[in-house]
GROMACS .gro file of C-alpha atoms in nm:
model
  489
    1UNK     CA    1   0.488  -0.714   3.471
    2UNK     CA    2   0.195  -0.813   3.648
    3UNK     CA    3   0.155  -0.564   3.950
    4UNK     CA    4  -0.101  -0.581   4.255
    5UNK     CA    5  -0.178  -0.250   4.414
    6UNK     CA    6  -0.381  -0.252   4.826
    7UNK     CA    7  -0.527   0.105   4.823
    8UNK     CA    8  -0.645   0.116   4.588
    9UNK     CA    9  -0.912   0.396   4.588
   10UNK     CA   10  -0.672   0.587   4.859
   11UNK     CA   11  -0.399   0.920   4.775
   12UNK     CA   12  -0.097   0.725   4.620
   13UNK     CA   13  -0.308   0.431   4.547
   14UNK     CA   14  -0.539   0.600   4.310
   15UNK     CA   15  -0.183   0.821   4.156
   16UNK     CA   16   0.021   0.487   4.131
   17UNK     CA   17  -0.210   0.339   3.914
   18UNK     CA   18  -0.170   0.496   3.568
   19UNK     CA   19   0.168   0.570   3.592
   20UNK     CA   20   0.231   0.134   3.607
   21UNK     CA   21  -0.019   0.137   3.308
   22UNK     CA   22   0.113   0.376   3.095
   23UNK     CA   23   0.474   0.220   3.178
   24UNK     CA   24   0.249  -0.087   3.024
   25UNK     CA   25   0.214  -0.329   3.336
   26UNK     CA   26  -0.141  -0.526   3.386
   27UNK     CA   27  -0.308  -0.401   3.746
   28UNK     CA   28  -0.492  -0.583   3.936
   29UNK     CA   29  -0.629  -0.305   4.185
   30UNK     CA   30  -0.731  -0.425   4.522
   31UNK     CA   31  -1.090  -0.264   4.665
   32UNK     CA   32  -1.277  -0.326   4.951
   33UNK     CA   33  -1.540  -0.138   4.852
   34UNK     CA   34  -1.594  -0.156   4.422
   35UNK     CA   35  -1.843   0.100   4.430
   36UNK     CA   36  -1.576   0.327   4.486
   37UNK     CA   37  -1.289   0.231   4.186
   38UNK     CA   38  -1.158   0.499   4.003
   39UNK     CA   39  -1.368   0.501   3.664
   40UNK     CA   40  -1.099   0.653   3.452
   41UNK     CA   41  -0.939   0.358   3.503
   42UNK     CA   42  -1.093   0.026   3.586
   43UNK     CA   43  -1.258   0.011   3.271
   44UNK     CA   44  -0.950  -0.041   3.147
   45UNK     CA   45  -0.875  -0.366   2.982
   46UNK     CA   46  -0.518  -0.409   3.130
   47UNK     CA   47  -0.763  -0.310   3.496
   48UNK     CA   48  -0.868  -0.581   3.758
   49UNK     CA   49  -1.072  -0.484   4.040
   50UNK     CA   50  -1.155  -0.742   4.337
   51UNK     CA   51  -1.319  -0.699   4.600
   52UNK     CA   52  -1.114  -0.830   4.923
   53UNK     CA   53  -1.054  -0.653   5.329
   54UNK     CA   54  -0.715  -0.782   5.406
   55UNK     CA   55  -0.876  -0.792   5.746
   56UNK     CA   56  -1.068  -1.092   5.638
   57UNK     CA   57  -0.921  -1.361   5.466
   58UNK     CA   58  -1.135  -1.563   5.383
   59UNK     CA   59  -1.231  -1.293   5.097
   60UNK     CA   60  -0.868  -1.237   4.938
   61UNK     CA   61  -0.966  -1.588   4.766
   62UNK     CA   62  -1.048  -1.335   4.411
   63UNK     CA   63  -0.619  -1.238   4.409
   64UNK     CA   64  -0.482  -1.346   4.085
   65UNK     CA   65  -0.196  -1.605   4.176
   66UNK     CA   66  -0.033  -1.505   3.854
   67UNK     CA   67   0.132  -1.092   4.030
   68UNK     CA   68   0.498  -0.982   4.000
   69UNK     CA   69   0.507  -0.768   4.198
   70UNK     CA   70   0.303  -0.650   4.512
   71UNK     CA   71   0.227  -0.304   4.672
   72UNK     CA   72   0.105  -0.255   5.034
   73UNK     CA   73  -0.034   0.100   5.040
   74UNK     CA   74  -0.231   0.056   5.385
   75UNK     CA   75  -0.224   0.251   5.689
   76UNK     CA   76  -0.450   0.508   5.865
   77UNK     CA   77  -0.417   0.788   5.976
   78UNK     CA   78  -0.722   0.725   6.235
   79UNK     CA   79  -0.752   0.745   6.622
   80UNK     CA   80  -1.157   0.552   6.640
   81UNK     CA   81  -1.012   0.233   6.707
   82UNK     CA   82  -0.904   0.139   7.062
   83UNK     CA   83  -0.667  -0.115   6.917
   84UNK     CA   84  -0.590   0.058   6.632
   85UNK     CA   85  -0.174  -0.092   6.612
   86UNK     CA   86  -0.330  -0.411   6.678
   87UNK     CA   87  -0.542  -0.409   6.364
   88UNK     CA   88  -0.254  -0.312   6.077
   89UNK     CA   89  -0.019  -0.560   6.221
   90UNK     CA   90  -0.335  -0.796   6.172
   91UNK     CA   91  -0.397  -0.673   5.882
   92UNK     CA   92   0.012  -0.629   5.715
   93UNK     CA   93   0.025  -1.054   5.867
   94UNK     CA   94  -0.297  -1.077   5.662
   95UNK     CA   95  -0.134  -0.940   5.281
   96UNK     CA   96   0.194  -1.173   5.384
   97UNK     CA   97   0.025  -1.479   5.473
   98UNK     CA   98  -0.099  -1.461   5.106
   99UNK     CA   99   0.078  -1.281   4.933
  100UNK     CA  100   0.328  -1.553   5.074
  101UNK     CA  101   0.095  -1.798   4.801
  102UNK     CA  102   0.175  -1.614   4.495
  103UNK     CA  103   0.418  -1.567   4.302
  104UNK     CA  104   0.522  -1.243   4.379
  105UNK     CA  105   0.957  -1.128   4.407
  106UNK     CA  106   0.887  -0.828   4.542
  107UNK     CA  107   0.671  -0.569   4.796
  108UNK     CA  108   0.664  -0.244   4.761
  109UNK     CA  109   0.575  -0.090   5.147
  110UNK     CA  110   0.489   0.321   5.181
  111UNK     CA  111   0.617   0.408   5.475
  112UNK     CA  112   0.673   0.656   5.777
  113UNK     CA  113   1.055   0.771   5.843
  114UNK     CA  114   1.088   0.662   6.175
  115UNK     CA  115   1.464   0.759   6.328
  116UNK     CA  116   1.338   0.917   6.621
  117UNK     CA  117   1.392   0.762   6.973
  118UNK     CA  118   1.017   0.893   7.044
  119UNK     CA  119   0.708   0.775   6.843
  120UNK     CA  120   0.350   0.885   6.706
  121UNK     CA  121   0.163   0.642   6.776
  122UNK     CA  122   0.096   0.573   6.398
  123UNK     CA  123   0.468   0.606   6.379
  124UNK     CA  124   0.464   0.285   6.539
  125UNK     CA  125   0.196   0.182   6.380
  126UNK     CA  126   0.407   0.153   6.074
  127UNK     CA  127   0.747   0.028   6.168
  128UNK     CA  128   0.642  -0.245   6.298
  129UNK     CA  129   0.481  -0.310   6.017
  130UNK     CA  130   0.789  -0.294   5.832
  131UNK     CA  131   0.904  -0.627   6.063
  132UNK     CA  132   0.568  -0.785   5.934
  133UNK     CA  133   0.646  -0.772   5.645
  134UNK     CA  134   1.020  -0.912   5.606
  135UNK     CA  135   0.923  -1.242   5.358
  136UNK     CA  136   1.165  -1.520   5.303
  137UNK     CA  137   0.959  -1.585   5.019
  138UNK     CA  138   0.985  -1.238   4.847
  139UNK     CA  139   1.170  -0.909   4.852
  140UNK     CA  140   1.074  -0.628   5.036
  141UNK     CA  141   1.148  -0.243   4.920
  142UNK     CA  142   1.006  -0.035   5.217
  143UNK     CA  143   1.032   0.338   5.075
  144UNK     CA  144   1.045   0.590   5.453
  145UNK     CA  145   0.847   0.894   5.365
  146UNK     CA  146   0.783   1.232   5.507
  147UNK     CA  147   0.493   1.475   5.470
  148UNK     CA  148   0.445   1.425   5.120
  149UNK     CA  149   0.303   1.780   4.997
  150UNK     CA  150   0.109   1.790   4.647
  151UNK     CA  151  -0.256   1.876   4.523
  152UNK     CA  152  -0.538   1.730   4.801
  153UNK     CA  153  -0.268   1.616   4.968
  154UNK     CA  154  -0.380   1.598   5.353
  155UNK     CA  155  -0.121   1.864   5.444
  156UNK     CA  156  -0.153   2.042   5.149
  157UNK     CA  157  -0.493   2.130   5.232
  158UNK     CA  158  -0.473   2.159   5.561
  159UNK     CA  159  -0.227   2.458   5.558
  160UNK     CA  160  -0.394   2.554   5.288
  161UNK     CA  161  -0.708   2.637   5.500
  162UNK     CA  162  -0.423   2.767   5.771
  163UNK     CA  163  -0.310   2.985   5.594
  164UNK     CA  164  -0.620   3.137   5.356
  165UNK     CA  165  -0.779   3.187   5.635
  166UNK     CA  166  -0.592   3.321   5.918
  167UNK     CA  167  -0.340   3.673   5.865
  168UNK     CA  168  -0.233   3.610   6.236
  169UNK     CA  169  -0.171   3.329   6.378
  170UNK     CA  170  -0.095   3.205   6.783
  171UNK     CA  171   0.000   2.853   6.696
  172UNK     CA  172   0.134   2.582   6.873
  173UNK     CA  173   0.509   2.541   6.988
  174UNK     CA  174   0.522   2.254   6.720
  175UNK     CA  175   0.609   2.409   6.455
  176UNK     CA  176   0.906   2.445   6.567
  177UNK     CA  177   0.932   2.085   6.475
  178UNK     CA  178   1.168   2.019   6.152
  179UNK     CA  179   1.114   1.851   5.866
  180UNK     CA  180   1.178   1.724   5.567
  181UNK     CA  181   0.814   1.745   5.273
  182UNK     CA  182   0.872   1.577   4.964
  183UNK     CA  183   0.621   1.661   4.670
  184UNK     CA  184   0.449   1.368   4.546
  185UNK     CA  185   0.545   1.318   4.229
  186UNK     CA  186   0.846   1.245   4.302
  187UNK     CA  187   0.710   0.987   4.579
  188UNK     CA  188   0.530   0.789   4.291
  189UNK     CA  189   0.864   0.838   4.055
  190UNK     CA  190   1.070   0.592   4.353
  191UNK     CA  191   0.781   0.370   4.358
  192UNK     CA  192   0.662   0.294   4.016
  193UNK     CA  193   1.102   0.352   3.910
  194UNK     CA  194   1.106   0.087   4.225
  195UNK     CA  195   0.904  -0.214   4.048
  196UNK     CA  196   1.143  -0.464   3.927
  197UNK     CA  197   1.480  -0.333   4.049
  198UNK     CA  198   1.691  -0.617   4.213
  199UNK     CA  199   1.880  -0.340   4.344
  200UNK     CA  200   1.632  -0.273   4.575
  201UNK     CA  201   1.574  -0.618   4.700
  202UNK     CA  202   1.501  -0.632   5.105
  203UNK     CA  203   1.604  -0.253   5.158
  204UNK     CA  204   1.534   0.013   5.311
  205UNK     CA  205   1.580   0.413   5.184
  206UNK     CA  206   1.388   0.692   5.330
  207UNK     CA  207   1.297   0.925   5.078
  208UNK     CA  208   1.260   1.316   5.158
  209UNK     CA  209   1.340   1.648   4.900
  210UNK     CA  210   1.649   1.861   4.933
  211UNK     CA  211   1.567   2.077   5.233
  212UNK     CA  212   1.482   2.081   5.614
  213UNK     CA  213   1.237   2.369   5.759
  214UNK     CA  214   1.011   2.373   5.975
  215UNK     CA  215   0.631   2.351   5.929
  216UNK     CA  216   0.683   2.740   6.067
  217UNK     CA  217   0.827   2.739   5.761
  218UNK     CA  218   0.678   2.589   5.578
  219UNK     CA  219   0.310   2.785   5.630
  220UNK     CA  220   0.529   3.113   5.559
  221UNK     CA  221   0.675   2.969   5.179
  222UNK     CA  222   0.274   2.902   5.154
  223UNK     CA  223   0.129   3.163   5.207
  224UNK     CA  224   0.475   3.326   4.933
  225UNK     CA  225   0.401   3.133   4.739
  226UNK     CA  226   0.000   3.290   4.679
  227UNK     CA  227   0.144   3.693   4.818
  228UNK     CA  228  -0.007   3.668   5.061
  229UNK     CA  229   0.173   3.828   5.460
  230UNK     CA  230   0.100   3.605   5.746
  231UNK     CA  231   0.289   3.629   6.078
  232UNK     CA  232   0.322   3.318   6.271
  233UNK     CA  233   0.329   3.345   6.724
  234UNK     CA  234   0.471   3.001   6.838
  235UNK     CA  235   0.322   2.960   7.199
  236UNK     CA  236   0.448   2.631   7.522
  237UNK     CA  237   0.129   2.700   7.667
  238UNK     CA  238  -0.077   2.526   7.351
  239UNK     CA  239  -0.130   2.117   7.493
  240UNK     CA  240  -0.193   1.876   7.250
  241UNK     CA  241  -0.610   1.886   7.278
  242UNK     CA  242  -0.641   2.259   7.226
  243UNK     CA  243  -0.388   2.180   6.940
  244UNK     CA  244  -0.614   1.947   6.825
  245UNK     CA  245  -0.901   2.159   6.847
  246UNK     CA  246  -0.754   2.474   6.652
  247UNK     CA  247  -0.684   2.240   6.372
  248UNK     CA  248  -1.020   2.117   6.406
  249UNK     CA  249  -1.235   2.450   6.343
  250UNK     CA  250  -0.938   2.651   6.160
  251UNK     CA  251  -0.920   2.412   5.854
  252UNK     CA  252  -1.131   2.144   5.690
  253UNK     CA  253  -0.937   1.811   5.897
  254UNK     CA  254  -1.199   1.601   6.091
  255UNK     CA  255  -1.127   1.595   6.547
  256UNK     CA  256  -0.980   1.200   6.411
  257UNK     CA  257  -0.729   1.359   6.217
  258UNK     CA  258  -0.662   1.657   6.383
  259UNK     CA  259  -0.538   1.457   6.705
  260UNK     CA  260  -0.355   1.250   6.502
  261UNK     CA  261  -0.177   1.481   6.310
  262UNK     CA  262  -0.039   1.714   6.581
  263UNK     CA  263   0.032   1.372   6.762
  264UNK     CA  264   0.263   1.295   6.461
  265UNK     CA  265   0.390   1.652   6.429
  266UNK     CA  266   0.609   1.642   6.808
  267UNK     CA  267   0.793   1.438   6.607
  268UNK     CA  268   1.103   1.544   6.385
  269UNK     CA  269   1.059   1.348   6.084
  270UNK     CA  270   1.511   1.385   5.886
  271UNK     CA  271   1.527   1.142   5.668
  272UNK     CA  272   1.893   0.876   5.678
  273UNK     CA  273   2.131   1.023   5.317
  274UNK     CA  274   2.154   0.748   5.097
  275UNK     CA  275   2.223   0.667   4.750
  276UNK     CA  276   1.838   0.601   4.644
  277UNK     CA  277   1.807   0.928   4.425
  278UNK     CA  278   2.100   0.820   4.239
  279UNK     CA  279   2.023   0.431   4.181
  280UNK     CA  280   1.680   0.595   4.009
  281UNK     CA  281   1.730   0.866   3.896
  282UNK     CA  282   1.570   1.107   4.195
  283UNK     CA  283   1.551   1.462   4.186
  284UNK     CA  284   1.346   1.510   4.476
  285UNK     CA  285   1.269   1.921   4.399
  286UNK     CA  286   1.179   2.200   4.725
  287UNK     CA  287   0.894   2.237   4.959
  288UNK     CA  288   0.815   2.620   4.701
  289UNK     CA  289   0.813   2.399   4.421
  290UNK     CA  290   0.572   2.102   4.491
  291UNK     CA  291   0.352   2.396   4.636
  292UNK     CA  292   0.371   2.598   4.233
  293UNK     CA  293   0.326   2.205   4.110
  294UNK     CA  294   0.008   2.187   4.324
  295UNK     CA  295  -0.118   2.523   4.289
  296UNK     CA  296  -0.114   2.447   3.844
  297UNK     CA  297  -0.311   2.124   3.872
  298UNK     CA  298  -0.593   2.277   4.082
  299UNK     CA  299  -0.619   2.534   3.759
  300UNK     CA  300  -0.582   2.307   3.578
  301UNK     CA  301  -0.829   2.142   3.724
  302UNK     CA  302  -0.657   1.799   3.775
  303UNK     CA  303  -0.650   1.686   4.098
  304UNK     CA  304  -0.637   1.283   4.074
  305UNK     CA  305  -0.700   1.219   4.445
  306UNK     CA  306  -0.776   1.401   4.729
  307UNK     CA  307  -0.755   1.311   5.162
  308UNK     CA  308  -1.075   1.425   5.212
  309UNK     CA  309  -1.254   1.128   4.979
  310UNK     CA  310  -1.053   0.875   5.230
  311UNK     CA  311  -1.275   0.769   5.464
  312UNK     CA  312  -1.107   0.866   5.696
  313UNK     CA  313  -1.175   1.228   5.610
  314UNK     CA  314  -1.530   1.126   5.824
  315UNK     CA  315  -1.497   0.745   5.943
  316UNK     CA  316  -1.922   0.693   5.881
  317UNK     CA  317  -1.908   0.486   5.641
  318UNK     CA  318  -1.586   0.238   5.695
  319UNK     CA  319  -1.586   0.103   5.286
  320UNK     CA  320  -1.956   0.037   5.323
  321UNK     CA  321  -2.077   0.202   5.035
  322UNK     CA  322  -2.304  -0.049   4.905
  323UNK     CA  323  -2.514  -0.070   5.250
  324UNK     CA  324  -2.639   0.284   5.169
  325UNK     CA  325  -2.656   0.316   4.784
  326UNK     CA  326  -3.027   0.150   4.873
  327UNK     CA  327  -3.253   0.415   5.103
  328UNK     CA  328  -3.490   0.270   5.312
  329UNK     CA  329  -3.856   0.301   5.208
  330UNK     CA  330  -4.009   0.196   5.594
  331UNK     CA  331  -4.006   0.406   5.918
  332UNK     CA  332  -3.854   0.720   5.727
  333UNK     CA  333  -3.962   1.049   5.643
  334UNK     CA  334  -4.001   1.222   5.303
  335UNK     CA  335  -3.934   1.591   5.108
  336UNK     CA  336  -4.005   1.524   4.789
  337UNK     CA  337  -4.017   1.788   4.455
  338UNK     CA  338  -4.005   1.720   4.104
  339UNK     CA  339  -3.976   2.028   3.829
  340UNK     CA  340  -3.992   1.944   3.470
  341UNK     CA  341  -3.704   1.977   3.232
  342UNK     CA  342  -3.641   2.135   2.893
  343UNK     CA  343  -3.241   2.087   2.865
  344UNK     CA  344  -3.179   1.796   3.085
  345UNK     CA  345  -2.810   1.787   2.973
  346UNK     CA  346  -2.822   2.204   3.127
  347UNK     CA  347  -2.897   2.049   3.420
  348UNK     CA  348  -2.691   1.766   3.521
  349UNK     CA  349  -2.362   1.924   3.488
  350UNK     CA  350  -2.587   2.190   3.735
  351UNK     CA  351  -2.675   1.893   3.968
  352UNK     CA  352  -2.264   1.789   3.912
  353UNK     CA  353  -2.139   2.113   4.032
  354UNK     CA  354  -2.303   2.089   4.288
  355UNK     CA  355  -2.141   2.191   4.633
  356UNK     CA  356  -1.840   2.307   4.732
  357UNK     CA  357  -1.677   2.658   4.557
  358UNK     CA  358  -1.969   2.578   4.330
  359UNK     CA  359  -2.291   2.619   4.685
  360UNK     CA  360  -2.603   2.476   4.687
  361UNK     CA  361  -2.743   2.697   4.442
  362UNK     CA  362  -3.023   2.833   4.722
  363UNK     CA  363  -2.993   2.887   5.031
  364UNK     CA  364  -2.629   2.891   5.032
  365UNK     CA  365  -2.567   3.067   5.384
  366UNK     CA  366  -2.902   2.852   5.572
  367UNK     CA  367  -2.633   2.612   5.396
  368UNK     CA  368  -2.333   2.759   5.553
  369UNK     CA  369  -2.454   2.817   5.913
  370UNK     CA  370  -2.584   2.415   5.905
  371UNK     CA  371  -2.217   2.315   5.840
  372UNK     CA  372  -2.070   2.577   6.150
  373UNK     CA  373  -2.339   2.393   6.451
  374UNK     CA  374  -2.221   2.069   6.226
  375UNK     CA  375  -1.858   2.185   6.277
  376UNK     CA  376  -1.935   2.311   6.697
  377UNK     CA  377  -2.116   1.942   6.761
  378UNK     CA  378  -1.811   1.761   6.651
  379UNK     CA  379  -1.852   1.680   6.298
  380UNK     CA  380  -1.719   1.771   5.955
  381UNK     CA  381  -1.909   2.060   5.879
  382UNK     CA  382  -1.889   2.272   5.471
  383UNK     CA  383  -1.540   2.259   5.491
  384UNK     CA  384  -1.458   1.964   5.319
  385UNK     CA  385  -1.547   2.094   4.939
  386UNK     CA  386  -1.497   1.920   4.734
  387UNK     CA  387  -1.213   1.756   4.482
  388UNK     CA  388  -1.301   1.867   4.132
  389UNK     CA  389  -1.590   2.092   4.073
  390UNK     CA  390  -1.776   1.976   3.794
  391UNK     CA  391  -1.707   1.610   3.831
  392UNK     CA  392  -1.791   1.352   4.057
  393UNK     CA  393  -1.718   1.007   4.127
  394UNK     CA  394  -1.846   0.758   4.429
  395UNK     CA  395  -1.722   0.790   4.721
  396UNK     CA  396  -1.610   1.139   4.661
  397UNK     CA  397  -1.648   1.423   4.980
  398UNK     CA  398  -1.925   1.647   4.862
  399UNK     CA  399  -1.950   1.936   5.141
  400UNK     CA  400  -2.113   1.754   5.450
  401UNK     CA  401  -2.166   1.464   5.213
  402UNK     CA  402  -2.002   1.176   5.093
  403UNK     CA  403  -2.113   1.029   4.722
  404UNK     CA  404  -2.315   0.742   4.725
  405UNK     CA  405  -2.417   0.671   4.333
  406UNK     CA  406  -2.307   0.832   4.078
  407UNK     CA  407  -2.419   0.764   3.663
  408UNK     CA  408  -2.449   1.023   3.411
  409UNK     CA  409  -2.583   0.830   3.154
  410UNK     CA  410  -2.893   0.733   3.403
  411UNK     CA  411  -2.901   1.047   3.543
  412UNK     CA  412  -2.891   0.947   3.897
  413UNK     CA  413  -2.680   1.128   4.207
  414UNK     CA  414  -2.702   0.986   4.518
  415UNK     CA  415  -2.585   1.148   4.844
  416UNK     CA  416  -2.494   0.984   5.215
  417UNK     CA  417  -2.513   1.278   5.542
  418UNK     CA  418  -2.184   1.238   5.711
  419UNK     CA  419  -2.325   1.543   5.914
  420UNK     CA  420  -2.376   1.462   6.305
  421UNK     CA  421  -2.726   1.349   6.241
  422UNK     CA  422  -3.041   1.188   6.574
  423UNK     CA  423  -3.021   0.995   6.250
  424UNK     CA  424  -2.979   0.871   5.891
  425UNK     CA  425  -2.988   1.094   5.580
  426UNK     CA  426  -3.029   1.046   5.199
  427UNK     CA  427  -3.001   1.276   4.924
  428UNK     CA  428  -3.122   1.162   4.499
  429UNK     CA  429  -3.092   1.326   4.274
  430UNK     CA  430  -3.269   1.164   3.891
  431UNK     CA  431  -3.413   1.276   3.557
  432UNK     CA  432  -3.742   1.115   3.423
  433UNK     CA  433  -3.954   1.143   3.187
  434UNK     CA  434  -3.798   1.475   3.182
  435UNK     CA  435  -3.874   1.566   3.478
  436UNK     CA  436  -3.616   1.627   3.751
  437UNK     CA  437  -3.690   1.411   4.102
  438UNK     CA  438  -3.576   1.550   4.429
  439UNK     CA  439  -3.608   1.310   4.749
  440UNK     CA  440  -3.443   1.399   5.066
  441UNK     CA  441  -3.442   1.102   5.259
  442UNK     CA  442  -3.455   1.044   5.660
  443UNK     CA  443  -3.456   0.782   5.881
  444UNK     CA  444  -3.497   0.893   6.228
  445UNK     CA  445  -3.409   0.739   6.593
  446UNK     CA  446  -3.609   0.747   6.847
  447UNK     CA  447  -3.757   1.038   6.949
  448UNK     CA  448  -3.478   1.313   6.924
  449UNK     CA  449  -3.472   1.219   6.536
  450UNK     CA  450  -3.847   1.300   6.468
  451UNK     CA  451  -3.842   1.628   6.659
  452UNK     CA  452  -3.530   1.709   6.455
  453UNK     CA  453  -3.753   1.671   6.182
  454UNK     CA  454  -4.062   1.866   6.269
  455UNK     CA  455  -3.728   2.121   6.368
  456UNK     CA  456  -3.623   2.176   6.066
  457UNK     CA  457  -3.924   2.095   5.774
  458UNK     CA  458  -3.973   2.487   5.763
  459UNK     CA  459  -3.607   2.535   5.672
  460UNK     CA  460  -3.640   2.234   5.406
  461UNK     CA  461  -3.963   2.353   5.270
  462UNK     CA  462  -3.789   2.699   5.167
  463UNK     CA  463  -3.424   2.565   5.075
  464UNK     CA  464  -3.497   2.255   4.846
  465UNK     CA  465  -3.798   2.432   4.667
  466UNK     CA  466  -3.610   2.719   4.578
  467UNK     CA  467  -3.279   2.415   4.463
  468UNK     CA  468  -3.477   2.180   4.215
  469UNK     CA  469  -3.620   2.591   4.104
  470UNK     CA  470  -3.230   2.691   4.041
  471UNK     CA  471  -3.116   2.375   3.842
  472UNK     CA  472  -3.358   2.367   3.623
  473UNK     CA  473  -3.417   2.688   3.602
  474UNK     CA  474  -3.799   2.676   3.725
  475UNK     CA  475  -3.823   3.077   3.555
  476UNK     CA  476  -3.866   3.044   3.269
  477UNK     CA  477  -4.114   2.752   3.168
  478UNK     CA  478  -4.395   2.664   3.318
  479UNK     CA  479  -4.316   2.393   3.611
  480UNK     CA  480  -4.499   2.140   3.794
  481UNK     CA  481  -4.448   2.080   4.150
  482UNK     CA  482  -4.561   1.788   4.374
  483UNK     CA  483  -4.471   1.812   4.722
  484UNK     CA  484  -4.459   1.560   5.014
  485UNK     CA  485  -4.361   1.596   5.399
  486UNK     CA  486  -4.489   1.238   5.518
  487UNK     CA  487  -4.404   0.969   5.732
  488UNK     CA  488  -4.460   0.623   5.629
  489UNK     CA  489  -4.518   0.268   5.880
   0.00000   0.00000   0.00000
C-alpha cells in the first residue's frame, strides 16, 4: 500500500515510518521543513518526502493523489497561540479536504482519551479534531491514548528528571490523578496493524495499558526501576501556576509545555474497554515494563525520537530551519578562531559529540551557569541535553542550541541559539584545508544586544579558545591561531 504519514518528524511519526517500511509499504512523508526529514529513511527508495503545511492549503498540491491510507499525527502541546484550538481545527479541515481528493480509503488518527466531562484545552481540541476528520469519502479509524511511555517521550523524560533529581518531593495534588499509561511500542502496534483493516473502518477505540495508577505511583514505580528510594508529599495549596513553575525549574520542559501538562494532568484519563486488543493481537505491557524497556533503548543508544527535538520544546524556530541556514554577514559581531587539524576524523567525532552529558570540553561550568541564567529568565537552559551522545541530525535539540545544518561528509555543523538573548546567535564548526574553523556569530537587537555582546566578550575569548583547543587536541600539535572580535557594518 501507499501510506501517507503526517507529523513525520514528530515523536510517533519518526518511529512509525520504519515499521511501515518493514511491512513493505511505500511511505509518503509530509513535513513542513524538508531539512528535518530523517536521513535514516529519507534516502530509502520507498520513501517520498513532501514539503507541505496543512495550515496553508496552497502548499498541498505536491502530495500525490495515489494514497491508500493516511495517518493524521499532527498536534501540538504548545500554548503559544491564543487561538490554538481554531488553528488545530483549521489544520484538520485542510487535511480532510485534500485527502478527500485522493484515493485514500482510510484515515488513522491518534487522539487522546476524552471520557471525562471536564477536559483540558488540549484534550478538548483533540476531541474536536476527531469530529472534523469524519468524512463520507474515506473511513476514519481513531485510537485514543493517554500517557505514552517510551525513551524520549515527554512524560518519561519529565518523570525521569523528577525522580533522579529529587529524593523528597512536595508535589501538587494532581499527582493523585488516575491514568492508564501505554508503552510506545504498543501504540505503534495499534497504529501499524490498523492500516487497511476493514474491521476498524469508522470506529473509535480507547487504547491503554493494563493498570490504573496515579501519577504519584508512576513516580514511585519509576524510582523502583532505577533502584532509588523516593518520598512524595502531596499538598492541596499548590496553584496551577506554581505547579507549572515547579515542573519548569526541576525538569527539562519549557514553561509553555509545563502549563499544558499541568492543565492536562488534572484530568483523569481512564479508557473505555473494548475488543481492540483481541482484534489486533496486542497485549499491552505494564508501566514498569515500559520503563525498563525504555532504559534498555537508552543504554543501547537507540533512541529513535525525542520530544526534546520537537519545536514545542522551545518554540522559537517554529519549523523554519531553512531561514537560519545562511548565517548573516553584516550587522553582526563575530568571534572567529581556527586551528590546524591533524586527525580530522577524531575532531569531527568530538564535534558531533559536543554538549549533553559530554559537556562542551572546556569551561563546562560556565556553560551551566549560562544555562541557569537562561532558565531564570524563562528560557530552556541546558536541561534538554541531546537525544544521542554521538549523533546529530538537523532539527535536533542540543542543550540550548538547535541543529540547523549537520553534514559529517562535508565536515560542517551549524547551531542556532534558542536561549534568551537580545538578538540572534549561531555557532559554526567546519573543517577546510586541514583547519578547524569555529565561528560564533551574534546579530544584536538594539542597544541591549550590543551591550550584551561586550559584557560577555571576555568569557567568549576564554571559553571559545579553550573549546577549539580541546577539539583539535592542540596541546600535542603546533597550532596556528587567529582571533577576530569585530563588528561589521
